[in-house]
Structures are given as structure tokens and as C-alpha cells.
mmCIF file of C-alpha atoms in Angstrom:
data_model
loop_
_atom_site.group_PDB
_atom_site.id
_atom_site.type_symbol
_atom_site.label_atom_id
_atom_site.label_comp_id
_atom_site.label_asym_id
_atom_site.label_seq_id
_atom_site.Cartn_x
_atom_site.Cartn_y
_atom_site.Cartn_z
ATOM 1 C CA UNK A 1057 83.701 91.571 135.427
ATOM 2 C CA UNK A 1058 80.992 94.117 134.813
ATOM 3 C CA UNK A 1059 82.641 97.495 134.543
ATOM 4 C CA UNK A 1060 79.978 99.669 133.031
ATOM 5 C CA UNK A 1061 76.345 99.800 132.086
ATOM 6 C CA UNK A 1062 74.653 102.763 130.511
ATOM 7 C CA UNK A 1063 71.347 103.386 128.789
ATOM 8 C CA UNK A 1064 69.766 106.321 127.088
ATOM 9 C CA UNK A 1065 66.209 106.994 125.997
ATOM 10 C CA UNK A 1066 66.216 110.157 123.978
ATOM 11 C CA UNK A 1067 63.979 112.034 121.605
ATOM 12 C CA UNK A 1068 65.939 112.655 118.432
ATOM 13 C CA UNK A 1069 65.108 114.073 115.063
ATOM 14 C CA UNK A 1070 65.524 111.149 112.741
ATOM 15 C CA UNK A 1071 67.202 111.776 109.445
ATOM 16 C CA UNK A 1072 65.765 110.108 106.397
ATOM 17 C CA UNK A 1073 68.453 109.335 103.884
ATOM 18 C CA UNK A 1074 67.771 111.250 100.712
ATOM 19 C CA UNK A 1075 68.008 109.961 97.199
ATOM 20 C CA UNK A 1076 69.938 113.033 96.106
ATOM 21 C CA UNK A 1077 73.382 114.292 96.983
ATOM 22 C CA UNK A 1078 73.946 116.462 100.070
ATOM 23 C CA UNK A 1079 70.278 116.506 101.069
ATOM 24 C CA UNK A 1080 68.295 115.080 103.951
ATOM 25 C CA UNK A 1081 64.759 115.312 105.235
ATOM 26 C CA UNK A 1082 63.759 115.735 108.869
ATOM 27 C CA UNK A 1083 60.647 113.951 110.071
ATOM 28 C CA UNK A 1084 58.719 114.077 113.337
ATOM 29 C CA UNK A 1085 60.680 113.209 116.489
ATOM 30 C CA UNK A 1086 60.431 109.563 117.540
ATOM 31 C CA UNK A 1087 61.482 107.747 120.675
ATOM 32 C CA UNK A 1088 64.692 105.895 119.958
ATOM 33 C CA UNK A 1089 66.218 103.791 122.700
ATOM 34 C CA UNK A 1090 69.950 103.242 122.729
ATOM 35 C CA UNK A 1091 70.860 99.703 123.825
ATOM 36 C CA UNK A 1092 72.247 98.993 127.263
ATOM 37 C CA UNK A 1093 75.824 97.703 127.173
ATOM 38 C CA UNK A 1094 77.745 95.564 129.633
ATOM 39 C CA UNK A 1095 81.526 95.383 129.558
ATOM 40 C CA UNK A 1096 82.231 91.875 130.815
ATOM 41 C CA UNK A 1097 85.995 91.836 130.309
ATOM 42 C CA UNK A 1098 88.480 94.684 129.962
ATOM 43 C CA UNK A 1099 92.216 94.432 130.464
ATOM 44 C CA UNK A 1100 93.361 97.989 129.853
ATOM 45 C CA UNK A 1101 97.008 96.918 129.686
ATOM 46 C CA UNK A 1102 96.459 94.475 126.815
ATOM 47 C CA UNK A 1103 93.561 95.952 124.827
ATOM 48 C CA UNK A 1104 93.943 98.507 122.047
ATOM 49 C CA UNK A 1105 91.929 101.173 123.836
ATOM 50 C CA UNK A 1106 89.736 103.581 121.907
ATOM 51 C CA UNK A 1107 86.160 104.215 120.763
ATOM 52 C CA UNK A 1108 84.434 101.609 118.618
ATOM 53 C CA UNK A 1109 81.917 102.353 115.883
ATOM 54 C CA UNK A 1110 79.099 99.910 115.231
ATOM 55 C CA UNK A 1111 75.864 99.674 113.317
ATOM 56 C CA UNK A 1112 72.965 98.670 115.558
ATOM 57 C CA UNK A 1113 69.965 96.848 114.100
ATOM 58 C CA UNK A 1114 67.202 95.835 116.498
ATOM 59 C CA UNK A 1115 64.747 94.965 113.730
ATOM 60 C CA UNK A 1116 62.873 98.281 113.813
ATOM 61 C CA UNK A 1117 62.683 100.862 111.032
ATOM 62 C CA UNK A 1118 65.084 103.080 112.986
ATOM 63 C CA UNK A 1119 68.685 101.893 112.778
ATOM 64 C CA UNK A 1120 71.528 103.407 114.775
ATOM 65 C CA UNK A 1121 75.190 104.135 114.272
ATOM 66 C CA UNK A 1122 76.732 104.093 117.734
ATOM 67 C CA UNK A 1123 80.159 105.058 118.999
ATOM 68 C CA UNK A 1124 80.881 103.268 122.258
ATOM 69 C CA UNK A 1125 83.832 103.759 124.575
ATOM 70 C CA UNK A 1126 85.807 100.924 126.157
ATOM 71 C CA UNK A 1127 83.810 101.260 129.403
ATOM 72 C CA UNK A 1128 80.492 100.879 127.562
ATOM 73 C CA UNK A 1129 79.626 104.579 127.500
ATOM 74 C CA UNK A 1130 77.872 105.724 124.335
ATOM 75 C CA UNK A 1131 79.729 108.841 123.186
ATOM 76 C CA UNK A 1132 77.958 109.480 119.862
ATOM 77 C CA UNK A 1133 74.988 108.150 117.940
ATOM 78 C CA UNK A 1134 73.213 108.797 114.675
ATOM 79 C CA UNK A 1135 69.756 107.580 113.685
ATOM 80 C CA UNK A 1136 68.918 106.308 110.212
ATOM 81 C CA UNK A 1137 65.322 105.689 109.216
ATOM 82 C CA UNK A 1138 65.355 102.593 107.044
ATOM 83 C CA UNK A 1139 63.900 99.109 106.942
ATOM 84 C CA UNK A 1140 67.201 97.894 105.519
ATOM 85 C CA UNK A 1141 70.480 97.021 107.236
ATOM 86 C CA UNK A 1142 73.458 99.269 107.908
ATOM 87 C CA UNK A 1143 75.961 96.953 106.270
ATOM 88 C CA UNK A 1144 79.220 98.820 106.774
ATOM 89 C CA UNK A 1145 80.588 101.723 108.779
ATOM 90 C CA UNK A 1146 83.999 103.317 109.028
ATOM 91 C CA UNK A 1147 85.794 106.279 110.476
ATOM 92 C CA UNK A 1148 87.263 108.625 107.887
ATOM 93 C CA UNK A 1149 90.530 110.474 108.324
ATOM 94 C CA UNK A 1150 88.656 113.805 108.221
ATOM 95 C CA UNK A 1151 86.680 112.786 111.318
ATOM 96 C CA UNK A 1152 83.478 111.955 109.449
ATOM 97 C CA UNK A 1153 81.625 108.639 109.355
ATOM 98 C CA UNK A 1154 81.030 106.663 106.149
ATOM 99 C CA UNK A 1155 78.302 104.028 106.081
ATOM 100 C CA UNK A 1156 76.352 101.900 103.638
ATOM 101 C CA UNK A 1157 72.687 100.918 103.723
ATOM 102 C CA UNK A 1158 71.633 97.794 101.872
ATOM 103 C CA UNK A 1159 69.649 98.493 98.684
ATOM 104 C CA UNK A 1160 69.751 102.262 99.291
ATOM 105 C CA UNK A 1161 73.213 103.768 99.072
ATOM 106 C CA UNK A 1162 76.347 105.126 100.702
ATOM 107 C CA UNK A 1163 76.438 108.143 103.023
ATOM 108 C CA UNK A 1164 78.953 110.353 104.802
ATOM 109 C CA UNK A 1165 78.008 112.345 107.901
ATOM 110 C CA UNK A 1166 80.065 114.572 110.180
ATOM 111 C CA UNK A 1167 80.083 114.424 113.973
ATOM 112 C CA UNK A 1168 77.510 117.255 114.018
ATOM 113 C CA UNK A 1169 75.195 114.828 112.173
ATOM 114 C CA UNK A 1170 75.211 116.772 108.914
ATOM 115 C CA UNK A 1171 75.082 114.666 105.785
ATOM 116 C CA UNK A 1172 77.981 115.894 103.665
ATOM 117 C CA UNK A 1173 77.945 113.315 100.857
ATOM 118 C CA UNK A 1174 75.717 110.568 99.522
ATOM 119 C CA UNK A 1175 75.615 108.131 96.641
ATOM 120 C CA UNK A 1176 72.300 106.508 95.783
ATOM 121 C CA UNK A 1177 72.751 102.863 94.844
ATOM 122 C CA UNK A 1178 69.781 100.501 94.908
ATOM 123 C CA UNK A 1179 72.135 97.540 94.487
ATOM 124 C CA UNK A 1180 74.248 98.509 97.524
ATOM 125 C CA UNK A 1181 75.363 95.384 99.349
ATOM 126 C CA UNK A 1182 77.695 94.485 102.216
ATOM 127 C CA UNK A 1183 80.794 96.640 101.941
ATOM 128 C CA UNK A 1184 81.885 100.226 101.319
ATOM 129 C CA UNK A 1185 85.362 101.774 101.594
ATOM 130 C CA UNK A 1186 86.742 105.268 101.116
ATOM 131 C CA UNK A 1187 89.911 104.955 99.050
ATOM 132 C CA UNK A 1188 93.150 106.884 99.383
ATOM 133 C CA UNK A 1189 92.370 108.775 96.151
ATOM 134 C CA UNK A 1190 89.104 110.093 97.621
ATOM 135 C CA UNK A 1191 86.879 107.768 95.625
ATOM 136 C CA UNK A 1192 84.580 105.185 97.201
ATOM 137 C CA UNK A 1193 84.557 101.432 96.595
ATOM 138 C CA UNK A 1194 81.149 99.777 96.881
ATOM 139 C CA UNK A 1195 79.869 96.231 96.509
ATOM 140 C CA UNK A 1196 76.636 95.523 94.657
ATOM 141 C CA UNK A 1197 74.411 92.512 94.923
ATOM 142 C CA UNK A 1198 70.757 93.225 95.592
ATOM 143 C CA UNK A 1199 70.058 93.068 91.868
ATOM 144 C CA UNK A 1200 71.056 89.396 91.917
ATOM 145 C CA UNK A 1201 68.035 88.631 94.059
ATOM 146 C CA UNK A 1202 65.661 90.928 92.205
ATOM 147 C CA UNK A 1203 66.600 89.590 88.772
ATOM 148 C CA UNK A 1204 67.866 86.001 88.644
ATOM 149 C CA UNK A 1205 71.100 85.526 86.759
ATOM 150 C CA UNK A 1206 71.883 85.727 83.806
ATOM 151 C CA UNK A 1207 69.465 88.632 83.500
ATOM 152 C CA UNK A 1208 71.402 90.609 86.092
ATOM 153 C CA UNK A 1209 74.060 92.296 83.992
ATOM 154 C CA UNK A 1210 75.044 94.912 86.579
ATOM 155 C CA UNK A 1211 78.590 95.128 87.976
ATOM 156 C CA UNK A 1212 79.297 93.554 91.353
ATOM 157 C CA UNK A 1213 81.938 96.079 92.486
ATOM 158 C CA UNK A 1214 82.149 99.783 91.637
ATOM 159 C CA UNK A 1215 84.541 102.623 92.312
ATOM 160 C CA UNK A 1216 82.780 105.988 92.220
ATOM 161 C CA UNK A 1217 84.165 109.509 92.472
ATOM 162 C CA UNK A 1218 82.881 112.382 94.608
ATOM 163 C CA UNK A 1219 80.264 113.223 91.964
ATOM 164 C CA UNK A 1220 78.948 109.654 91.884
ATOM 165 C CA UNK A 1221 80.483 108.849 88.516
ATOM 166 C CA UNK A 1222 81.659 105.268 88.052
ATOM 167 C CA UNK A 1223 85.389 105.236 87.303
ATOM 168 C CA UNK A 1224 85.987 101.475 87.657
ATOM 169 C CA UNK A 1225 83.784 98.410 87.864
ATOM 170 C CA UNK A 1226 84.056 94.644 87.970
ATOM 171 C CA UNK A 1227 81.610 92.222 86.359
ATOM 172 C CA UNK A 1228 81.525 88.695 87.755
ATOM 173 C CA UNK A 1229 79.915 87.406 84.570
ATOM 174 C CA UNK A 1230 83.151 88.063 82.695
ATOM 175 C CA UNK A 1231 85.030 85.539 84.838
ATOM 176 C CA UNK A 1232 82.442 83.102 86.137
ATOM 177 C CA UNK A 1233 79.926 82.478 83.383
ATOM 178 C CA UNK A 1234 81.145 78.896 83.163
ATOM 179 C CA UNK A 1235 80.735 75.544 84.855
ATOM 180 C CA UNK A 1236 80.274 75.102 87.764
ATOM 181 C CA UNK A 1237 79.419 78.743 88.406
ATOM 182 C CA UNK A 1238 76.872 79.282 85.653
ATOM 183 C CA UNK A 1239 73.087 79.199 85.557
ATOM 184 C CA UNK A 1240 72.866 75.551 86.565
ATOM 185 C CA UNK A 1241 74.380 76.482 89.882
ATOM 186 C CA UNK A 1242 72.051 79.443 90.197
ATOM 187 C CA UNK A 1243 69.040 77.206 89.657
ATOM 188 C CA UNK A 1244 70.330 74.955 92.440
ATOM 189 C CA UNK A 1245 70.676 77.954 94.708
ATOM 190 C CA UNK A 1246 67.092 78.943 94.126
ATOM 191 C CA UNK A 1247 65.988 75.581 95.509
ATOM 192 C CA UNK A 1248 68.223 75.855 98.585
ATOM 193 C CA UNK A 1249 66.597 78.164 101.115
ATOM 194 C CA UNK A 1250 69.782 78.677 103.111
ATOM 195 C CA UNK A 1251 71.426 80.451 100.168
ATOM 196 C CA UNK A 1252 68.637 83.030 99.763
ATOM 197 C CA UNK A 1253 68.546 82.585 96.004
ATOM 198 C CA UNK A 1254 71.387 84.818 94.892
ATOM 199 C CA UNK A 1255 74.349 84.079 92.677
ATOM 200 C CA UNK A 1256 77.539 85.386 94.285
ATOM 201 C CA UNK A 1257 76.617 86.987 97.606
ATOM 202 C CA UNK A 1258 79.661 89.225 97.849
ATOM 203 C CA UNK A 1259 80.663 89.923 101.432
ATOM 204 C CA UNK A 1260 83.521 92.316 100.931
ATOM 205 C CA UNK A 1261 85.804 94.181 98.545
ATOM 206 C CA UNK A 1262 89.145 95.726 99.469
ATOM 207 C CA UNK A 1263 91.462 97.825 97.310
ATOM 208 C CA UNK A 1264 95.013 96.590 97.807
ATOM 209 C CA UNK A 1265 98.190 98.646 97.922
ATOM 210 C CA UNK A 1266 99.214 97.524 94.420
ATOM 211 C CA UNK A 1267 95.921 98.671 92.888
ATOM 212 C CA UNK A 1268 94.340 95.228 92.699
ATOM 213 C CA UNK A 1269 91.018 94.496 94.398
ATOM 214 C CA UNK A 1270 90.288 91.599 96.751
ATOM 215 C CA UNK A 1271 86.707 90.298 96.682
ATOM 216 C CA UNK A 1272 85.043 87.629 98.827
ATOM 217 C CA UNK A 1273 82.403 85.493 97.106
ATOM 218 C CA UNK A 1274 80.433 83.681 99.779
ATOM 219 C CA UNK A 1275 78.494 81.290 97.597
ATOM 220 C CA UNK A 1276 81.595 80.115 95.739
ATOM 221 C CA UNK A 1277 83.683 79.664 98.905
ATOM 222 C CA UNK A 1278 86.275 81.867 97.242
ATOM 223 C CA UNK A 1279 88.302 84.965 97.943
ATOM 224 C CA UNK A 1280 89.623 86.351 94.675
ATOM 225 C CA UNK A 1281 91.993 89.114 93.636
ATOM 226 C CA UNK A 1282 91.380 90.967 90.386
ATOM 227 C CA UNK A 1283 93.729 93.368 88.646
ATOM 228 C CA UNK A 1284 92.898 96.857 87.430
ATOM 229 C CA UNK A 1285 91.595 95.394 84.165
ATOM 230 C CA UNK A 1286 89.191 93.139 86.056
ATOM 231 C CA UNK A 1287 91.099 89.920 85.383
ATOM 232 C CA UNK A 1288 91.149 87.331 88.168
ATOM 233 C CA UNK A 1289 94.802 86.889 89.149
ATOM 234 C CA UNK A 1290 94.357 84.762 92.282
ATOM 235 C CA UNK A 1291 91.726 82.518 93.855
ATOM 236 C CA UNK A 1292 91.900 81.413 97.485
ATOM 237 C CA UNK A 1293 89.422 78.866 98.803
ATOM 238 C CA UNK A 1294 87.742 75.591 98.027
ATOM 239 C CA UNK A 1295 86.014 76.729 94.856
ATOM 240 C CA UNK A 1296 83.394 74.094 95.545
ATOM 241 C CA UNK A 1297 80.059 75.848 94.982
ATOM 242 C CA UNK A 1298 77.031 74.199 96.463
ATOM 243 C CA UNK A 1299 79.115 72.028 98.783
ATOM 244 C CA UNK A 1300 80.509 74.499 101.327
ATOM 245 C CA UNK A 1301 80.609 71.972 104.150
ATOM 246 C CA UNK A 1302 83.076 69.926 102.096
ATOM 247 C CA UNK A 1303 85.533 72.790 101.753
ATOM 248 C CA UNK A 1304 89.156 71.805 102.218
ATOM 249 C CA UNK A 1305 90.053 72.026 105.893
ATOM 250 C CA UNK A 1306 91.304 75.477 106.760
ATOM 251 C CA UNK A 1307 90.346 77.168 103.524
ATOM 252 C CA UNK A 1308 87.734 79.935 103.495
ATOM 253 C CA UNK A 1309 84.341 78.255 103.785
ATOM 254 C CA UNK A 1310 81.571 80.798 103.248
ATOM 255 C CA UNK A 1311 84.181 83.598 103.603
ATOM 256 C CA UNK A 1312 83.250 86.986 105.034
ATOM 257 C CA UNK A 1313 85.164 90.261 104.956
ATOM 258 C CA UNK A 1314 88.741 89.167 104.224
ATOM 259 C CA UNK A 1315 91.538 91.557 105.145
ATOM 260 C CA UNK A 1316 94.956 91.277 103.518
ATOM 261 C CA UNK A 1317 97.469 91.834 106.288
ATOM 262 C CA UNK A 1318 100.591 93.932 105.991
ATOM 263 C CA UNK A 1319 103.688 93.530 108.141
ATOM 264 C CA UNK A 1320 104.015 97.306 108.443
ATOM 265 C CA UNK A 1321 105.296 98.430 111.838
ATOM 266 C CA UNK A 1322 104.386 102.046 111.078
ATOM 267 C CA UNK A 1323 100.717 101.036 111.240
ATOM 268 C CA UNK A 1324 100.874 97.791 113.216
ATOM 269 C CA UNK A 1325 103.411 98.026 116.006
ATOM 270 C CA UNK A 1326 102.282 94.639 117.278
ATOM 271 C CA UNK A 1327 102.057 92.838 113.930
ATOM 272 C CA UNK A 1328 102.865 89.138 114.309
ATOM 273 C CA UNK A 1329 101.527 88.007 110.949
ATOM 274 C CA UNK A 1330 103.478 87.787 107.703
ATOM 275 C CA UNK A 1331 103.059 90.251 104.882
ATOM 276 C CA UNK A 1332 100.312 88.944 102.601
ATOM 277 C CA UNK A 1333 98.535 86.769 105.171
ATOM 278 C CA UNK A 1334 94.739 86.991 105.116
ATOM 279 C CA UNK A 1335 92.393 87.482 108.055
ATOM 280 C CA UNK A 1336 88.961 86.100 107.197
ATOM 281 C CA UNK A 1337 85.781 85.266 109.104
ATOM 282 C CA UNK A 1338 84.168 81.862 108.591
ATOM 283 C CA UNK A 1339 80.730 82.370 110.140
ATOM 284 C CA UNK A 1340 79.199 78.913 109.940
ATOM 285 C CA UNK A 1341 82.244 77.421 111.630
ATOM 286 C CA UNK A 1342 82.160 80.194 114.219
ATOM 287 C CA UNK A 1343 85.800 81.152 113.848
ATOM 288 C CA UNK A 1344 88.190 83.705 112.418
ATOM 289 C CA UNK A 1345 91.433 82.564 110.806
ATOM 290 C CA UNK A 1346 94.698 84.015 109.563
ATOM 291 C CA UNK A 1347 95.624 82.193 106.376
ATOM 292 C CA UNK A 1348 98.964 82.039 104.573
ATOM 293 C CA UNK A 1349 97.759 82.688 101.036
ATOM 294 C CA UNK A 1350 100.886 81.129 99.520
ATOM 295 C CA UNK A 1351 100.853 77.799 101.385
ATOM 296 C CA UNK A 1352 97.153 77.831 102.416
ATOM 297 C CA UNK A 1353 98.221 76.953 105.949
ATOM 298 C CA UNK A 1354 96.123 78.273 108.816
ATOM 299 C CA UNK A 1355 98.540 80.370 110.873
ATOM 300 C CA UNK A 1356 96.027 81.352 113.568
ATOM 301 C CA UNK A 1357 92.412 80.720 114.494
ATOM 302 C CA UNK A 1358 89.992 81.773 117.184
ATOM 303 C CA UNK A 1359 88.287 80.148 118.859
ATOM 304 C CA UNK A 1360 90.274 76.934 118.453
ATOM 305 C CA UNK A 1361 87.825 74.285 117.220
ATOM 306 C CA UNK A 1362 85.348 77.020 116.277
ATOM 307 C CA UNK A 1363 82.435 78.068 118.441
ATOM 308 C CA UNK A 1364 82.580 74.772 120.353
ATOM 309 C CA UNK A 1365 85.959 75.860 121.702
ATOM 310 C CA UNK A 1366 84.528 78.982 123.337
ATOM 311 C CA UNK A 1367 81.044 77.884 124.301
ATOM 312 C CA UNK A 1368 79.014 80.936 123.372
ATOM 313 C CA UNK A 1369 80.336 82.288 120.081
ATOM 314 C CA UNK A 1370 78.603 81.482 116.820
ATOM 315 C CA UNK A 1371 78.440 83.100 113.407
ATOM 316 C CA UNK A 1372 81.466 85.384 113.563
ATOM 317 C CA UNK A 1373 80.483 88.012 111.014
ATOM 318 C CA UNK A 1374 83.559 90.239 110.963
ATOM 319 C CA UNK A 1375 87.138 90.334 112.235
ATOM 320 C CA UNK A 1376 89.601 93.199 111.983
ATOM 321 C CA UNK A 1377 93.271 93.515 112.982
ATOM 322 C CA UNK A 1378 94.251 96.147 115.531
ATOM 323 C CA UNK A 1379 97.578 98.021 115.580
ATOM 324 C CA UNK A 1380 98.787 96.192 118.699
ATOM 325 C CA UNK A 1381 98.281 92.804 117.022
ATOM 326 C CA UNK A 1382 94.928 91.989 118.614
ATOM 327 C CA UNK A 1383 91.849 91.022 116.595
ATOM 328 C CA UNK A 1384 88.431 92.701 117.001
ATOM 329 C CA UNK A 1385 85.539 90.298 116.397
ATOM 330 C CA UNK A 1386 81.776 90.695 116.288
ATOM 331 C CA UNK A 1387 79.284 87.850 116.381
ATOM 332 C CA UNK A 1388 75.619 86.940 116.479
ATOM 333 C CA UNK A 1389 75.346 87.129 120.268
ATOM 334 C CA UNK A 1390 75.332 90.930 120.321
ATOM 335 C CA UNK A 1391 78.988 90.928 121.311
ATOM 336 C CA UNK A 1392 82.210 92.688 120.386
ATOM 337 C CA UNK A 1393 85.294 90.747 121.448
ATOM 338 C CA UNK A 1394 88.973 91.692 121.340
ATOM 339 C CA UNK A 1395 91.415 88.773 121.448
ATOM 340 C CA UNK A 1396 95.197 88.521 121.497
ATOM 341 C CA UNK A 1397 97.403 86.302 119.352
ATOM 342 C CA UNK A 1398 97.411 83.762 122.198
ATOM 343 C CA UNK A 1399 93.599 83.715 122.178
ATOM 344 C CA UNK A 1400 93.113 85.643 125.410
ATOM 345 C CA UNK A 1401 89.948 87.754 125.497
ATOM 346 C CA UNK A 1402 91.029 91.204 126.720
ATOM 347 C CA UNK A 1403 87.802 93.132 126.033
ATOM 348 C CA UNK A 1404 84.243 91.947 125.720
ATOM 349 C CA UNK A 1405 81.209 94.164 125.191
ATOM 350 C CA UNK A 1406 77.679 92.809 125.060
ATOM 351 C CA UNK A 1407 74.151 94.123 124.835
ATOM 352 C CA UNK A 1408 72.578 93.349 128.178
ATOM 353 C CA UNK A 1409 69.959 90.572 128.177
ATOM 354 C CA UNK A 1410 70.713 89.675 124.565
ATOM 355 C CA UNK A 1411 70.406 85.918 123.902
ATOM 356 C CA UNK A 1412 73.708 84.074 123.714
ATOM 357 C CA UNK A 1413 74.084 81.789 120.722
ATOM 358 C CA UNK A 1414 75.717 78.623 122.040
ATOM 359 C CA UNK A 1415 75.101 76.382 119.035
ATOM 360 C CA UNK A 1416 74.695 77.040 115.347
ATOM 361 C CA UNK A 1417 71.224 75.503 115.260
ATOM 362 C CA UNK A 1418 70.059 78.445 117.391
ATOM 363 C CA UNK A 1419 71.344 81.051 114.942
ATOM 364 C CA UNK A 1420 68.853 83.271 113.132
ATOM 365 C CA UNK A 1421 69.709 85.997 110.635
ATOM 366 C CA UNK A 1422 67.758 88.462 112.779
ATOM 367 C CA UNK A 1423 70.355 87.985 115.519
ATOM 368 C CA UNK A 1424 73.019 89.788 113.490
ATOM 369 C CA UNK A 1425 72.493 92.962 115.477
ATOM 370 C CA UNK A 1426 76.064 94.205 114.864
ATOM 371 C CA UNK A 1427 76.805 93.726 111.174
ATOM 372 C CA UNK A 1428 80.267 95.277 111.458
ATOM 373 C CA UNK A 1429 82.351 97.234 113.923
ATOM 374 C CA UNK A 1430 85.478 99.377 113.701
ATOM 375 C CA UNK A 1431 87.900 100.581 116.355
ATOM 376 C CA UNK A 1432 89.034 104.189 115.928
ATOM 377 C CA UNK A 1433 92.420 104.590 114.244
ATOM 378 C CA UNK A 1434 92.369 101.206 112.518
ATOM 379 C CA UNK A 1435 91.822 101.209 108.806
ATOM 380 C CA UNK A 1436 90.934 104.581 107.300
ATOM 381 C CA UNK A 1437 94.043 104.477 105.140
ATOM 382 C CA UNK A 1438 93.838 100.738 104.481
ATOM 383 C CA UNK A 1439 90.381 100.479 102.924
ATOM 384 C CA UNK A 1440 88.679 98.077 105.325
#
């Protein structure tokens, strides 16, 4: 069912992200084309209806942050001049937008497109969250590629205050400078093109309600939880570096963006999961799972049997829970998909004429046109 299609071609002043706080530079106007969206499925009675924020990367040096309505209408957009990727975006409770740009920094803009805060960070990686205390949690990783381990002594996760001062940080070397995670493994990575030659490849960090921090380490097939002193208190996953395809069935294999789920009816009226379950994306299997972290049982997965079970979904990059119990998923086919607990697709948005990825052998990193997406009202007080 095609319910809406809309396209814009507008001249906009493009904002160059500044290297200093609360500043921006305006350059000459350029022609920036907003993508054309098709809404292929929309069941208004079952979907969690509201605007969705996404980072759009078409491979040019002009990236876009786009707010799209359920019918495919673009209601707000913001242009960022960068050759890098917009790796994370989120709505803030004050109505502003927080986003991260790989290898450049973290930025906050208001709906009038004024930059109100920025934090320059040349090691900025895949995730950024505004915390309940007003500080910002950022992941770092670019330095791992620039300077092969063990010469990279920088922290992998930082908490910074409004002035950009680091108030907490976590160093992976303190916990994982040992076999099999040490330099021997790094040397192996540098000979394996698919791993891009980095050590950890963090794909997410989330501050938990008890003050601990959950971190996903892609290259180790691990999701870990560290306490406020930086000590690893829990590991979830195969822990089998270099052999991800041999990960124990159901455990996070190449995990991306885990979310610790809370059975809190004040925020999730439709919650069907148990308190402490984990929602995690497993891109190379083309599925998202809900995992019982105590028993390591898979409580839910979509699609069943991975991308083969759906026919056109591959490399699920991100999955987020919605208050009504649905899951919002983005993938490498230029799609945003909302599914119910039963696996029914109740909303499906796609860039028109974008190539569908029907098998993993067709996947290319350049296809990750939506790195992340967020539905309004879901997560600003949870740190996703």
C-alpha cells in the first residue's frame, strides 16, 4: 500500500560544524535534494504513531538530519556539511536534536536550526546519548584505526559535561589487554579486510539506571556492563574474537546497539519483555533479538530465520523498543520498519527506487543510508 510520496528540492544555507563551542559558519547556498519516501505499509491502529528522526547519508559531502511523519511527509530537516557519517541522532526533552558525526564531534541544534552546543571529538564513533544529569555519553574509536593498538591509549567511552570536561571515562585496555584480546588478535584483524583493521569497534554505550554502563564490542562478539569504577561486571555473548560465525546460537554475534529493556508501564504501556532483557541487532544474520541476559535464551527474534525469513531485509543496523511494545528497525535497504511482538509489519517506510538487499552477498557498507533512527517520545530519558 503506497500511502504517501513527497520530494523536495530546496536551496538551503548549509551549516558547517565548527570546532569550537556554540559557533557555526555559513557557506554558499547549495542544492540539497531531500529523498523521496514511500510508505508501503501503515496500520494506524497498531503502529506507535509519531514523527521519526533519521540521519540520511547518500554518499555526498552534504548529510541530512530528517524528521519524517508516518505518511512520509518530511516535516523538518537540517543539513550538515561533512564527508563523515552522522552516526547517532536523538530527540532531547527540551525539543532540541542531539547528533554525532564520526571523527568530528557531538552537536545540539534547536528546531530553528541554531547550534546551541557542541563538543569537538576527533575520535567520535557510533553512539552519543544525553544523560539525565545533563552530561553527554560518547563512544570513541576512530583513534583505533589511526594508531594501531597498543599505541592507542585513548579511552573508548567518555562522559563529558556541558563545558566539554571529561567527568568519567572507560579504557578497554584495562580489561582486555590479555589473550585472546591482545595485540595478537589485533594483528589478525589487520589482515582481515572485513574487520577494517580496528581493535574493538564499539557500536554503542548506554548508561543504565543503576549507574553502570552497557557497551557493545562488535569485534569481540560481546556486550559488557561496567560499573562506575570501570570494572567489567558482566559479559554477554560468545567472547570468541576472530570467529564470529561460530558464536553460540542465539548469543550476540557482531552485536550492534544493545538496549537494556525495562518492564516499566509508565514508559512502556505495551511492554511484553521482562525487566533486564536485552534488545540487540545482529546485522550479519539480518535479525534483531530480545535476549534473556540471565538464561541467554532468545525470547524474541525478527525476522524468524534472519533475513531469509523476510526476503528483503539484510544488515539490520539498529532496533529500538517503542512504548506500545513494537520494535522500530532500520536496515541496509533504505527502510524503516515497525514490527509487533507477533512479527507483523505495521509500518514500513522506504526511499523510493533504493535497491533492496535480498541476500547478504549484495550488502555494501555504502548502502547504510540510515545509520540510526528514533521515533519521537521514545528514549530521551532512557539514554538510547
